[in-house]
């Protein structure tokens, strides 16, 4: 996830922050600073990558990511 300072820099510059954390990871899901900065949470890395490719790069996910 990087440091808290890097999260603040990204948030200040309006750079989307994608986090990967299990639903029971209370530090990542409930920490007030992290919660305020994260654009979107995902439970696994594959879902996060699919989201970035589709939403931010408008790439066909099935052809670029799936083996």
Short mmCIF file of C-alpha atoms in Angstrom, two decimals:
data_model
loop_
_atom_site.label_atom_id
_atom_site.label_comp_id
_atom_site.label_asym_id
_atom_site.label_seq_id
_atom_site.Cartn_x
_atom_site.Cartn_y
_atom_site.Cartn_z
CA UNK A 1 0.00 0.00 0.00
CA UNK A 2 2.92 2.37 0.49
CA UNK A 3 3.30 4.87 3.25
CA UNK A 4 0.67 7.15 4.68
CA UNK A 5 2.49 10.14 3.20
CA UNK A 6 2.32 8.64 -0.30
CA UNK A 7 -1.41 8.08 0.14
CA UNK A 8 -1.79 11.73 1.08
CA UNK A 9 0.21 12.87 -1.95
CA UNK A 10 -1.90 10.73 -4.28
CA UNK A 11 -5.14 11.94 -2.70
CA UNK A 12 -4.02 15.57 -2.93
CA UNK A 13 -3.27 15.11 -6.65
CA UNK A 14 -6.58 13.26 -7.16
CA UNK A 15 -4.78 10.07 -8.22
CA UNK A 16 -7.09 7.08 -7.64
CA UNK A 17 -5.97 4.77 -4.84
CA UNK A 18 -6.89 1.12 -5.34
CA UNK A 19 -6.47 -1.10 -2.27
CA UNK A 20 -6.39 -4.87 -2.05
CA UNK A 21 -7.44 -6.15 1.37
CA UNK A 22 -9.50 -9.01 2.72
CA UNK A 23 -12.83 -8.02 4.27
CA UNK A 24 -11.54 -8.94 7.74
CA UNK A 25 -8.39 -6.79 7.46
CA UNK A 26 -9.53 -4.23 10.00
CA UNK A 27 -6.44 -2.02 9.70
CA UNK A 28 -6.93 -1.47 5.97
CA UNK A 29 -10.72 -1.31 6.08
CA UNK A 30 -11.30 0.72 9.24
CA UNK A 31 -8.35 3.06 9.71
CA UNK A 32 -9.87 6.56 9.30
CA UNK A 33 -7.00 7.97 7.20
CA UNK A 34 -6.81 5.01 4.84
CA UNK A 35 -10.60 4.81 4.60
CA UNK A 36 -10.78 8.47 3.57
CA UNK A 37 -8.04 8.12 0.93
CA UNK A 38 -8.91 4.82 -0.81
CA UNK A 39 -10.94 5.16 -3.99
CA UNK A 40 -11.97 1.51 -4.10
CA UNK A 41 -11.22 -1.71 -2.19
CA UNK A 42 -10.88 -5.17 -3.70
CA UNK A 43 -10.58 -8.55 -1.99
CA UNK A 44 -8.02 -9.94 -4.46
CA UNK A 45 -5.36 -8.64 -6.81
CA UNK A 46 -6.96 -10.07 -9.96
CA UNK A 47 -10.16 -8.09 -9.34
CA UNK A 48 -8.17 -4.92 -8.73
CA UNK A 49 -6.19 -5.38 -11.95
CA UNK A 50 -9.39 -6.08 -13.92
CA UNK A 51 -10.87 -2.86 -12.56
CA UNK A 52 -7.81 -0.76 -13.43
CA UNK A 53 -7.60 -2.19 -16.94
CA UNK A 54 -11.29 -1.77 -17.65
CA UNK A 55 -12.08 1.49 -15.86
CA UNK A 56 -8.87 3.48 -16.24
CA UNK A 57 -7.39 2.05 -19.44
CA UNK A 58 -10.58 0.96 -21.20
CA UNK A 59 -8.85 -2.29 -22.15
CA UNK A 60 -10.72 -5.50 -22.96
CA UNK A 61 -10.02 -7.36 -19.73
CA UNK A 62 -10.54 -10.88 -21.01
CA UNK A 63 -7.96 -10.55 -23.77
CA UNK A 64 -5.27 -8.64 -21.88
CA UNK A 65 -5.30 -10.26 -18.45
CA UNK A 66 -6.73 -13.77 -18.47
CA UNK A 67 -4.24 -16.50 -19.45
#
